[in-house]
Coordinates of C-alpha atoms and ligand atoms in Angstrom, one line a residue:
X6 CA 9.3 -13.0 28.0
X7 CA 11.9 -13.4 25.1
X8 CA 13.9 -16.7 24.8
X9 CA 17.1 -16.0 25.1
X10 CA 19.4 -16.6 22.3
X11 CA 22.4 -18.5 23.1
X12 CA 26.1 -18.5 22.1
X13 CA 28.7 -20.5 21.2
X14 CA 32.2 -20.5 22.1
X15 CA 34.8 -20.8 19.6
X16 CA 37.5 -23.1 20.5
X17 CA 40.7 -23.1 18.4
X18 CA 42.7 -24.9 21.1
X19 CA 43.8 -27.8 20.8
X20 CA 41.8 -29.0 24.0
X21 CA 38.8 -28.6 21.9
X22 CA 37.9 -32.7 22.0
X23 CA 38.2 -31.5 26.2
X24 CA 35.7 -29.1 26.3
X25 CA 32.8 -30.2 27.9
X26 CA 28.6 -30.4 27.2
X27 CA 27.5 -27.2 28.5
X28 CA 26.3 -26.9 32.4
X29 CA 22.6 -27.3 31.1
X30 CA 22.8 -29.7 28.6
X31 CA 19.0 -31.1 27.2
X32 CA 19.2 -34.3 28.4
X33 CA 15.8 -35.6 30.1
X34 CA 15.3 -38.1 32.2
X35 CA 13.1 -40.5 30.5
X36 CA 10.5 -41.0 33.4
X37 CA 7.8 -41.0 31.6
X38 CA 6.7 -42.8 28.1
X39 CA 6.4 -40.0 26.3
X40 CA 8.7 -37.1 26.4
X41 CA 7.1 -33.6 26.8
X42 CA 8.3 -30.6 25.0
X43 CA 7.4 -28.7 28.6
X44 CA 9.9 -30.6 30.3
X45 CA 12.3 -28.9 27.8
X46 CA 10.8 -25.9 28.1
X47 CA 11.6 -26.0 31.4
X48 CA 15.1 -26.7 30.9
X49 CA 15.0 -24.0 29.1
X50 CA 13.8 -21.5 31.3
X51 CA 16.4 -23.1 33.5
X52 CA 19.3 -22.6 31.5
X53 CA 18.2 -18.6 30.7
X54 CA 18.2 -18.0 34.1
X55 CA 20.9 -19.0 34.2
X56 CA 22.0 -16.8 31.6
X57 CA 20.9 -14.2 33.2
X58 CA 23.2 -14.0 35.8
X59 CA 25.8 -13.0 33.3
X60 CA 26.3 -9.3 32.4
X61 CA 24.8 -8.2 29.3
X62 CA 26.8 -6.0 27.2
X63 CA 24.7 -2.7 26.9
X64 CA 24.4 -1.1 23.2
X65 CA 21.8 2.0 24.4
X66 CA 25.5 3.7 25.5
X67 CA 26.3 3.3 22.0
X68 CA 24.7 5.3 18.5
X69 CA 21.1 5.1 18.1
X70 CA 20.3 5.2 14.7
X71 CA 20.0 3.0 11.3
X72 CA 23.2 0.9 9.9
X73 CA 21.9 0.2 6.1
X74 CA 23.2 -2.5 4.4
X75 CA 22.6 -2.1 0.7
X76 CA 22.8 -5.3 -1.3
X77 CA 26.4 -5.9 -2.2
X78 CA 26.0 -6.1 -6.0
X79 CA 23.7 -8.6 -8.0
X80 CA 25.3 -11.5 -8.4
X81 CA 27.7 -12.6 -5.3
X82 CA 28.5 -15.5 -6.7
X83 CA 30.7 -13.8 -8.5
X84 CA 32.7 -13.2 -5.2
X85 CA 35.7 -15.4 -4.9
X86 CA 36.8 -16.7 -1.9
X87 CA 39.1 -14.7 0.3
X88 CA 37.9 -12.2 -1.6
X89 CA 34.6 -11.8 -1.1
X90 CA 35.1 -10.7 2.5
X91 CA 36.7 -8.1 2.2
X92 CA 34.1 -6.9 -0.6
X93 CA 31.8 -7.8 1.8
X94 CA 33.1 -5.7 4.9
X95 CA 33.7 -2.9 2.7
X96 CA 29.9 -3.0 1.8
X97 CA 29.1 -2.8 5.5
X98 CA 31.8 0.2 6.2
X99 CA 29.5 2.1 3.7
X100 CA 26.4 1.4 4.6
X101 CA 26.9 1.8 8.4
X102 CA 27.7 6.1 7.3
X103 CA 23.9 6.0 6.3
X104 CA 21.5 7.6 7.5
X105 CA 22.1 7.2 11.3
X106 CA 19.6 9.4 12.1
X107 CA 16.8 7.9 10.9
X108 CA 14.1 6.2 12.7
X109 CA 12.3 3.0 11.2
X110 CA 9.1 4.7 10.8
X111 CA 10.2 7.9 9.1
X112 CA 11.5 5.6 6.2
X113 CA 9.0 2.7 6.7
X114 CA 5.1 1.9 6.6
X115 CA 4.6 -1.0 9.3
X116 CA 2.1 -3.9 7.9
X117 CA 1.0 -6.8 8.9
X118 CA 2.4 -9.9 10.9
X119 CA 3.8 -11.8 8.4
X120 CA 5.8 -14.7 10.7
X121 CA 6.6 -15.5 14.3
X122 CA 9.6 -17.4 14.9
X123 CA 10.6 -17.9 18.5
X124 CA 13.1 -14.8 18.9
X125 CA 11.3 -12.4 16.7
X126 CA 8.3 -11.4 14.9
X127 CA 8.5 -10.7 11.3
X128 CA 5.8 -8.1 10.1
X129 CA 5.3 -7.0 6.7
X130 CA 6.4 -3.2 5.8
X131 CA 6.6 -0.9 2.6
X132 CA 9.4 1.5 2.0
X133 CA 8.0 5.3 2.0
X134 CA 10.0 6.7 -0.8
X135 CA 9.8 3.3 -3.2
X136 CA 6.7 1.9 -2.1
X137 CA 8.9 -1.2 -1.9
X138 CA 7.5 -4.2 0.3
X139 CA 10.2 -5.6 2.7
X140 CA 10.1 -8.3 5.9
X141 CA 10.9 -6.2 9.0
X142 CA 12.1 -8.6 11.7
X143 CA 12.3 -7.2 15.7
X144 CA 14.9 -8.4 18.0
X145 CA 14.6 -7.4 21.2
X146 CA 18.3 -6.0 22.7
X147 CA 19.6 -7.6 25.4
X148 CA 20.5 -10.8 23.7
X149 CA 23.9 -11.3 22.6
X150 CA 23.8 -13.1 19.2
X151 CA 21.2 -10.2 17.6
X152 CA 24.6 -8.7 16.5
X153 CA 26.1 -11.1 15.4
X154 CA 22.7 -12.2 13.6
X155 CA 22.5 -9.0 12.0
X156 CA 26.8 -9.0 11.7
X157 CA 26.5 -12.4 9.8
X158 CA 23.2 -11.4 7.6
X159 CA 25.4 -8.3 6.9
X160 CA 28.3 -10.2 5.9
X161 CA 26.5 -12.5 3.7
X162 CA 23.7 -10.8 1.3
X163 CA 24.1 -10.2 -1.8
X164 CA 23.8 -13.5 -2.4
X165 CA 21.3 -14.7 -4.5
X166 CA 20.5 -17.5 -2.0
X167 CA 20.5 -15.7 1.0
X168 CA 17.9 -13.2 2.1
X169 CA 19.4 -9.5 1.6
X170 CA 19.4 -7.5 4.5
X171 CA 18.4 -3.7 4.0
X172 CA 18.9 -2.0 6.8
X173 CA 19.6 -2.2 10.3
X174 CA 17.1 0.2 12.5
X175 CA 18.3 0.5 16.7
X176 CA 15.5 1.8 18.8
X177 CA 15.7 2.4 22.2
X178 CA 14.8 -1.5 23.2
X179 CA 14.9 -3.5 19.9
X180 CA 16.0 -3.9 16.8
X181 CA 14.2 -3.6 13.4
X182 CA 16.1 -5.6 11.0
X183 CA 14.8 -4.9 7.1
X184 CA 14.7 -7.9 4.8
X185 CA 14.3 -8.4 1.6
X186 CA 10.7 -10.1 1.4
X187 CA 10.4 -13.8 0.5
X188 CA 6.4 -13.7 -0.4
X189 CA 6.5 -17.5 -1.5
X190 CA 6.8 -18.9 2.2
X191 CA 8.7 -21.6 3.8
X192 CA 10.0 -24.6 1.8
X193 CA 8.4 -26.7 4.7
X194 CA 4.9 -25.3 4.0
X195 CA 5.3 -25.8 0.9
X196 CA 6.0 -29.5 1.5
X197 CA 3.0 -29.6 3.8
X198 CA 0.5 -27.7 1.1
X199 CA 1.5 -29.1 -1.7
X200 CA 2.2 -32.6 -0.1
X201 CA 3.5 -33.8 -3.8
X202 CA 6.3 -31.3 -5.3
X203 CA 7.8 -31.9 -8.5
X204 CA 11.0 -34.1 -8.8
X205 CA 12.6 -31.3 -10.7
X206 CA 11.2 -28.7 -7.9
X207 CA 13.1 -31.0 -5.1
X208 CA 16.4 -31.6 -7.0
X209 CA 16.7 -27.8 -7.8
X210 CA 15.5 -26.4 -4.4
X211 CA 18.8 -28.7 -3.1
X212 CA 21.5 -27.9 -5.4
X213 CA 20.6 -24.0 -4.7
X214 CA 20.3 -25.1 -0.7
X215 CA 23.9 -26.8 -1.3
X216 CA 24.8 -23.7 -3.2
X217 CA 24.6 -21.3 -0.4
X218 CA 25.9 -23.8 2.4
X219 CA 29.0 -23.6 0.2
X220 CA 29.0 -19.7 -0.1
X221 CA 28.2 -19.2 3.6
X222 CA 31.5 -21.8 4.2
X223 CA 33.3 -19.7 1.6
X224 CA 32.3 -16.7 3.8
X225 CA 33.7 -18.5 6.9
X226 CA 30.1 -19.0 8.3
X227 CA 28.6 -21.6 9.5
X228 CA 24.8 -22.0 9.8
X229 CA 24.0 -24.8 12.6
X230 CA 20.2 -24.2 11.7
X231 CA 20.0 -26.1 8.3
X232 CA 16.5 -27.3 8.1
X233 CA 13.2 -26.1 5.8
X234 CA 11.9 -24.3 8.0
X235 CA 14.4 -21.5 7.4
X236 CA 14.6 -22.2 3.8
X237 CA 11.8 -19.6 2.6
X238 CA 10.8 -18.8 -1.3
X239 CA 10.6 -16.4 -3.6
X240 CA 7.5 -16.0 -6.0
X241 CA 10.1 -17.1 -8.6
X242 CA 10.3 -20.2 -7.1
X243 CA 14.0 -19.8 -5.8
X244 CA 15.0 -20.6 -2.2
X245 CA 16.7 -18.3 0.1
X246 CA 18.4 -19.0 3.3
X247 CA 17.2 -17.3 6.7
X248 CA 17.7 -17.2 10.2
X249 CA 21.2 -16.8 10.9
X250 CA 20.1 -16.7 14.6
X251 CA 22.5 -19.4 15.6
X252 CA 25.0 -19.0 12.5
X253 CA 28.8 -18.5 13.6
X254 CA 31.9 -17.1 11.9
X255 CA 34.4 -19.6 12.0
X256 CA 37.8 -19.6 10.8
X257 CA 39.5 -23.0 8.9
X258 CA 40.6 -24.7 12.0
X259 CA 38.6 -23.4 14.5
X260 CA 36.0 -25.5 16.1
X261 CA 33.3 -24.8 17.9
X262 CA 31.6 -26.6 21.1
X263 CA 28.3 -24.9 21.8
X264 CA 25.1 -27.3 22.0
X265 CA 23.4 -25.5 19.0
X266 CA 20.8 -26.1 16.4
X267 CA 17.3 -28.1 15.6
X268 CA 17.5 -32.0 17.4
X269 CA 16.3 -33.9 14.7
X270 CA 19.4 -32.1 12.1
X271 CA 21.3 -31.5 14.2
X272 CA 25.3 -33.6 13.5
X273 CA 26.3 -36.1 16.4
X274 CA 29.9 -33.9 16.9
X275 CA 27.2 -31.3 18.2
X276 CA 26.1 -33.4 20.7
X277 CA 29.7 -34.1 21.6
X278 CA 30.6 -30.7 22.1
X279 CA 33.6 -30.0 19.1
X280 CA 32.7 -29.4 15.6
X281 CA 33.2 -27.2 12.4
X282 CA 31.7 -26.6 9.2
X283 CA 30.5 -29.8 8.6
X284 CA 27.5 -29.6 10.8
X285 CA 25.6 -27.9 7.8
X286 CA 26.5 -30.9 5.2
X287 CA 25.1 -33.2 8.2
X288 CA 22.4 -31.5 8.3
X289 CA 21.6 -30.9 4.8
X290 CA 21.9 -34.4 4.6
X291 CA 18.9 -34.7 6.6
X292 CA 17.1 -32.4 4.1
X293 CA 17.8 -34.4 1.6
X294 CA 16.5 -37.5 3.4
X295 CA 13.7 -36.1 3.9
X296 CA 13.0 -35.1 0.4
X297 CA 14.1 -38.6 -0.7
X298 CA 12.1 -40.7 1.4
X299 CA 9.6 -38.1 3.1
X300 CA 10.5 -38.7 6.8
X301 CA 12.9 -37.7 8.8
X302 CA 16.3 -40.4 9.4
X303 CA 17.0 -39.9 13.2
X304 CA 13.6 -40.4 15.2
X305 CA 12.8 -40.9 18.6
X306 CA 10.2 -40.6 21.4
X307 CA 12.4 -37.9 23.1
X308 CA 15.1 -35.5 22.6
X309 CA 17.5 -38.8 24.5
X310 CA 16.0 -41.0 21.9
X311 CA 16.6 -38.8 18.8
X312 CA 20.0 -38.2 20.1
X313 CA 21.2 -41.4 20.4
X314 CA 19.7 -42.6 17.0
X315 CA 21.8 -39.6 15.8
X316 CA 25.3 -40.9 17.6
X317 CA 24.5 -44.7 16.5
X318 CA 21.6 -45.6 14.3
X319 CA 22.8 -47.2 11.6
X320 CA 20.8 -46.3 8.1
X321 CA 19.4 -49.1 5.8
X322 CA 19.4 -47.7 2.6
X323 CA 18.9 -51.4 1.1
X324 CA 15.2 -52.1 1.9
X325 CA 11.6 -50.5 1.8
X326 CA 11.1 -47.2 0.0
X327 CA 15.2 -47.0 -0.3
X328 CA 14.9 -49.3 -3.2
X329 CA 12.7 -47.1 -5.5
X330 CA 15.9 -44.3 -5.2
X331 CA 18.8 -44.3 -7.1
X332 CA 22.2 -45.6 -5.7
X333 CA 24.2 -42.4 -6.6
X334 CA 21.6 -40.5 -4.5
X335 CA 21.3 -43.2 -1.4
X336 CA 25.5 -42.9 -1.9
X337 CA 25.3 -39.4 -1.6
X338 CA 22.5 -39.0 1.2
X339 CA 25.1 -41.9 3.4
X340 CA 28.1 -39.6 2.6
X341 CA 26.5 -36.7 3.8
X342 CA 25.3 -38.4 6.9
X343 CA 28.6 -40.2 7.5
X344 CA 29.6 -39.8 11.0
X345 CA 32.9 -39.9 10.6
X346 CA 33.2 -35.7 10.0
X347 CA 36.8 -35.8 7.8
X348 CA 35.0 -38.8 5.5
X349 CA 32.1 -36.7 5.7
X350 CA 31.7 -34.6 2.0
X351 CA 32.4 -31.2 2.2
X352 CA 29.8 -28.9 -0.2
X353 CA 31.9 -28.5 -2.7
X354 CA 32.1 -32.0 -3.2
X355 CA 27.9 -32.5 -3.2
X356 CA 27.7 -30.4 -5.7
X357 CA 30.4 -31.8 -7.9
X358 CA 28.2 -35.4 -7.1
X359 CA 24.8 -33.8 -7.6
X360 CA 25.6 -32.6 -10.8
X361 CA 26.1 -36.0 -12.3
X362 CA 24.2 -37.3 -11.1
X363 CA 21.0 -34.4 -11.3
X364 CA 18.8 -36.2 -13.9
X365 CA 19.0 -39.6 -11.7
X366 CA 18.0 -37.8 -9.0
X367 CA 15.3 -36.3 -10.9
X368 CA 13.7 -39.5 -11.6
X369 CA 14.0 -40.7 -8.7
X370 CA 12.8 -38.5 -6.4
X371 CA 9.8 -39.8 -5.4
X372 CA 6.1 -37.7 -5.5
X373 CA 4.9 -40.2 -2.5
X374 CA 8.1 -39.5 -1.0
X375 CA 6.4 -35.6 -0.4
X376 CA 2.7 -37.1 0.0
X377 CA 4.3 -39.5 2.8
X378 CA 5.9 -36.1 4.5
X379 CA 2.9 -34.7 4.0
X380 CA 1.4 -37.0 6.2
X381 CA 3.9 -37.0 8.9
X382 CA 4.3 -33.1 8.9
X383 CA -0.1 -32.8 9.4
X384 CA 0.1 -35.0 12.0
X385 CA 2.5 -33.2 14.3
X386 CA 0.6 -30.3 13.7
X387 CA -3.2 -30.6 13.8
X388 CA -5.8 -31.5 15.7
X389 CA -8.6 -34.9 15.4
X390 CA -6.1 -36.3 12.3
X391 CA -5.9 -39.9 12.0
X392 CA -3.9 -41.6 8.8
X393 CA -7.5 -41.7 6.9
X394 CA -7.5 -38.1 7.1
X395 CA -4.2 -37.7 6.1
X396 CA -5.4 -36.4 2.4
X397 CA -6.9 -33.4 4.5
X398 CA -5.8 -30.2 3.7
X399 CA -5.6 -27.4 6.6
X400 CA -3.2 -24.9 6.1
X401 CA -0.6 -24.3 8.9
X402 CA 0.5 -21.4 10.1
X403 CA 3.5 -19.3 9.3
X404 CA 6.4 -20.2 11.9
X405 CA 6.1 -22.6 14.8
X406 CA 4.9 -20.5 16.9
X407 CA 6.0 -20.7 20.7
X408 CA 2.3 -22.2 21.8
X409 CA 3.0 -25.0 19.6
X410 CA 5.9 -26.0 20.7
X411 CA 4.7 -25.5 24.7
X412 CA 1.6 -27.6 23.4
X413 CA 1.9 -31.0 24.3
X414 CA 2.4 -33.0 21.0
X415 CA -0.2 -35.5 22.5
X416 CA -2.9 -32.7 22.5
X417 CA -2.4 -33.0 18.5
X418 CA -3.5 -35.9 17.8
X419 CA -6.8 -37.8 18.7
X420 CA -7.1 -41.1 16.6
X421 CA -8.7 -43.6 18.3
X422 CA -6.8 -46.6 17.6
X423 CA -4.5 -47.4 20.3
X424 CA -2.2 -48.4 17.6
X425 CA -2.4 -45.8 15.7
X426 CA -2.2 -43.1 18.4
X427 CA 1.3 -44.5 19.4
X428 CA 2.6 -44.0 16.0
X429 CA 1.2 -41.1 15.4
X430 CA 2.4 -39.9 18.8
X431 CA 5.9 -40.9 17.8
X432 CA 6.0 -39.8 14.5
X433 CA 4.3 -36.1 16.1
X434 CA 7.3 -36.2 18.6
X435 CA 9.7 -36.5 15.7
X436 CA 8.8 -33.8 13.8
X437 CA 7.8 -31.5 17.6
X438 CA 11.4 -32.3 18.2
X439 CA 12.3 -31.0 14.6
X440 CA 11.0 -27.7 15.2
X441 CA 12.9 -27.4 18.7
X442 CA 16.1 -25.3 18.6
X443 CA 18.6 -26.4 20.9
X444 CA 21.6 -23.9 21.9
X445 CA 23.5 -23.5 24.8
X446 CA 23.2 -20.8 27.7
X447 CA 25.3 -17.8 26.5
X448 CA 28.8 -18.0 27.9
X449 CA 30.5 -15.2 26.6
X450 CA 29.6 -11.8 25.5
X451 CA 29.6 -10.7 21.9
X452 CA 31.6 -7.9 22.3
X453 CA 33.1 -8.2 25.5
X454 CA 36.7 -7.4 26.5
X455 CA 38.4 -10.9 26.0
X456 CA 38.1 -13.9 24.1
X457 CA 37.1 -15.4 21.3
X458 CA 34.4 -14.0 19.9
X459 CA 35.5 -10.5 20.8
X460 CA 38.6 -11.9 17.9
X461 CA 36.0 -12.5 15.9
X462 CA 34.1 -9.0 16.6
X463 CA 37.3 -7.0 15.7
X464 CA 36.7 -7.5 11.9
X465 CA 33.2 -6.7 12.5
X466 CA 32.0 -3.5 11.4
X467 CA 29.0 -3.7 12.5
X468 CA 29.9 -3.7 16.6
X469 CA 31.6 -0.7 16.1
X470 CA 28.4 0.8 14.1
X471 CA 26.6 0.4 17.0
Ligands
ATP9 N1 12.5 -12.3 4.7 C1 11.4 -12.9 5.1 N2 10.3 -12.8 4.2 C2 9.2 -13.4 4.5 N3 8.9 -14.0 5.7 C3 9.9 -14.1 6.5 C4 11.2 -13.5 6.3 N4 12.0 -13.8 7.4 C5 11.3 -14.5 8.2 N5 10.0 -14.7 7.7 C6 8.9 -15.4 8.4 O1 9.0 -15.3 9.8 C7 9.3 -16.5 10.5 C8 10.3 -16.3 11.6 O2 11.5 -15.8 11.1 P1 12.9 -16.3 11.6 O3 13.0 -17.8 11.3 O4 13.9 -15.5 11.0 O5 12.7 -16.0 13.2 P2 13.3 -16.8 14.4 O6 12.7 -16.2 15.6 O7 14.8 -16.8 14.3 O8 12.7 -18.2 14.1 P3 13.0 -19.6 14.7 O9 11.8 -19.9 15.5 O10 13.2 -20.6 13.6 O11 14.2 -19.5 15.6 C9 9.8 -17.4 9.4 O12 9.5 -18.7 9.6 C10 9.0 -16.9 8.1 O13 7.8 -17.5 8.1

């Protein structure tokens, strides 16, 4: 059965700093050494339960048929803010009089998995009239935020740094949602293949990651699932931004308090239940950590841990592998991870620091930083790896798929040092914990009667398509 996808309430009141955690919050009691992902899981399961006690807004009363989303001109960044959404909506007003009639398969040739990602499988597929290859994602109905994942992914392509949605298929139980393919993976497969990336490969893969955090602010979206796992490549080497599964239209002001988004980037105002754009800088700042200095800042033996080295670690940027990196970029990786959200940088202001200081970064970006991830990244995943394999190459799988997440992180690893085993462990829980997504039971229905996100659905096109 389907994980359900979770919401998040917008809060524009100013009780916001009241709101409270939601009823399941992820906290674990710490009972054991080692935290296991099943007790999560659990939790989970718990909290969808839960979930499903609420009504579910039923679509199958509503047109069957295709919405098609052509892309909205070459180059969005052309689009100006404020203006761009209404180009934008105006692109989806047109697309949604396509071809309603169509079915997925009269237009499309199915192929083969290409991805699994815990709310939908991703399957290769070739246009029947262009012989065009596309990434055909299926999202079961039932859960909420597939409309406003497809709303937002509507809203947003045409930009060169986000993957364009084609088309919009509804079948009787799913959704078939038509991307434009990214053949050259995920950015964090890349890391774990390549385990040394250029300095100039890192430095450009983050300007264009900061490029289209700024854009989807512009665009009055907020991601809440910055991370490389949803940063997938093109053959030309260019990133594009995906999964807008727990993304959010937000308006300046508003604030949100939904638990929502991957532990290990995930911005302490999350965890404290009011926040705003600034979550994706936060978490980009992790990125960029990560690329720096090839591990992740905020680590813990459990979700507890990682979350209170989130709310109060304090970063060293002074000693060990800190000193081989620049002090514009340690500056900029500390302003980005700056608790404090209005001292926090905004994107437009990354990118005004990056540019300077680009070349610095350049040269200091350092290859062992990328071996070191390398490392890390291996050992959460495989099987009988100690650190004298860590030079091993085994190719991982696309997606983290749902069995490796239930699989205990201890049943990946096997060294036989005690010493080592503990680290390892740790280290495997860190980047485990990376690859969970955290969200909140839903709370409110997409496009029910009241409330806020109904305000929000009112300028989308895309509810009353369907
Ligand atoms: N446009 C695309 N082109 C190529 N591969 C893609 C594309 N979109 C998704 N994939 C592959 O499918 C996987 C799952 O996709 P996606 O992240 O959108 O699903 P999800 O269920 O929302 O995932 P998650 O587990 O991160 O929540 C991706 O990690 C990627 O490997």
């Amino acid at each position: 059965m389907r994980k359900k996808r979770k919401g998040s309430e917008a809060d524009t009141g100013e009780n916001a700093q009241e709101e409270v955690l939601p009823t399941c919050d992820f906290k674990v009691s710490n009972v054991r050494s080692h935290y296991s992902l099943e007790d999560y899981n659990r939790l989970k399961k718990r909290c969808k339960e839960d979930v499903g006690k609420e009504p579910v807004t039923s679509f199958k009363s509503r047109l069957a048929g295709i919405a098609t989303a052509p892309p909205c001109g070459a180059s969005s960044s052309l689009v100006l803010p404020g203006r761009g959404l209404k180009r934008k909506i105006g692109c989806i007003d047109v697309a949604t009089q396509m071809g309603r009639k169509n079915r997925f398969e009269d237009d499309y040739i199915l192929g083969d998995a290409i991805g699994r990602g815990k709310f939908g499988s991703v399957w290769l597929c070739k246009s029947k009239v262009t012989g065009v290859e596309f990434a055909c994602k299926t999202l079961q109905k039932g859960e909420e935020t597939v409309h406003r994942e497809v709303e937002i992914m509507q809203h947003l392509s045409g930009h060169p740094g986000v993957v364009t949605l084609h088309a919009v298929y509804e079948e009787l139980d799913c959704f078939q949602l038509v991307m434009e393919l990214c053949s050259g993976g995920r950015l964090i497969d890349e890391m774990i293949d390549e385990g040394q990336c250029s300095e100039q490969r890192a430095a450009n893969i983050f300007k264009d990651v900061m490029l289209v955090i700024k854009y989807c602010h512009e665009m009055g979206v907020v991601h809440r699932d910055i991370k490389p796992e949803n940063i997938l490549l093109v053959n030309s080497g260019k990133m594009k931004l995906a999964d807008f599964g727990l993304a959010m239209r937000i308006s300046n002001g508003q604030t949100l308090s939904g638990l929502a988004g991957s532990p290990a980037y995930v911005a302490p105002e999350v965890l404290l239940g009011n926040y705003s754009k600034k979550v994706d800088i936060w978490s980009a700042g992790v990125l960029l950590h990560a690329l720096l200095v090839g591990g992740l800042p905020f680590q813990g033996d459990s979700l507890e841990a990682v979350f209170e080295a989130i709310k109060n670690v304090k970063l060293d940027f002074h000693t060990g592998i800190w000193d081989s990196i620049s002090k514009p970029a340690r500056d900029l990786v500390a302003r980005m991870l700056t608790r404090d959200v209005s001292a926090r940088i905004t994107a437009d202001e990354v990118l005004r620091i990056v540019k300077p200081i680009f070349t610095k970064l350049l040269l200091n970006l350092s290859n062992c930083a990328w071996a070191s991830m390398d490392f890390v990244l291996h050992r959460a995943h495989l099987k009988d790896i100690c650190p004298s394999d860590q030079k091993q190459r085994i190719k991982v799988g696309a997606g983290s798929s749902e069995e490796d997440l239930n699989q205990h992180p201890s049943d990946s690893l096997s060294c036989k040092s005690e010493e080592q085993d503990e680290c390892g462990l740790v280290d495997a829980l860190a980047v485990a914990i990376s690859h969970v997504k955290i969200s909140e039971p839903k709370r409110s229905r997409l496009c029910g009667p009241t409330g806020p996100i109904e305000q929000q659905c009112s300028s989308n096109n895309l509810c009353r398509a369907f």
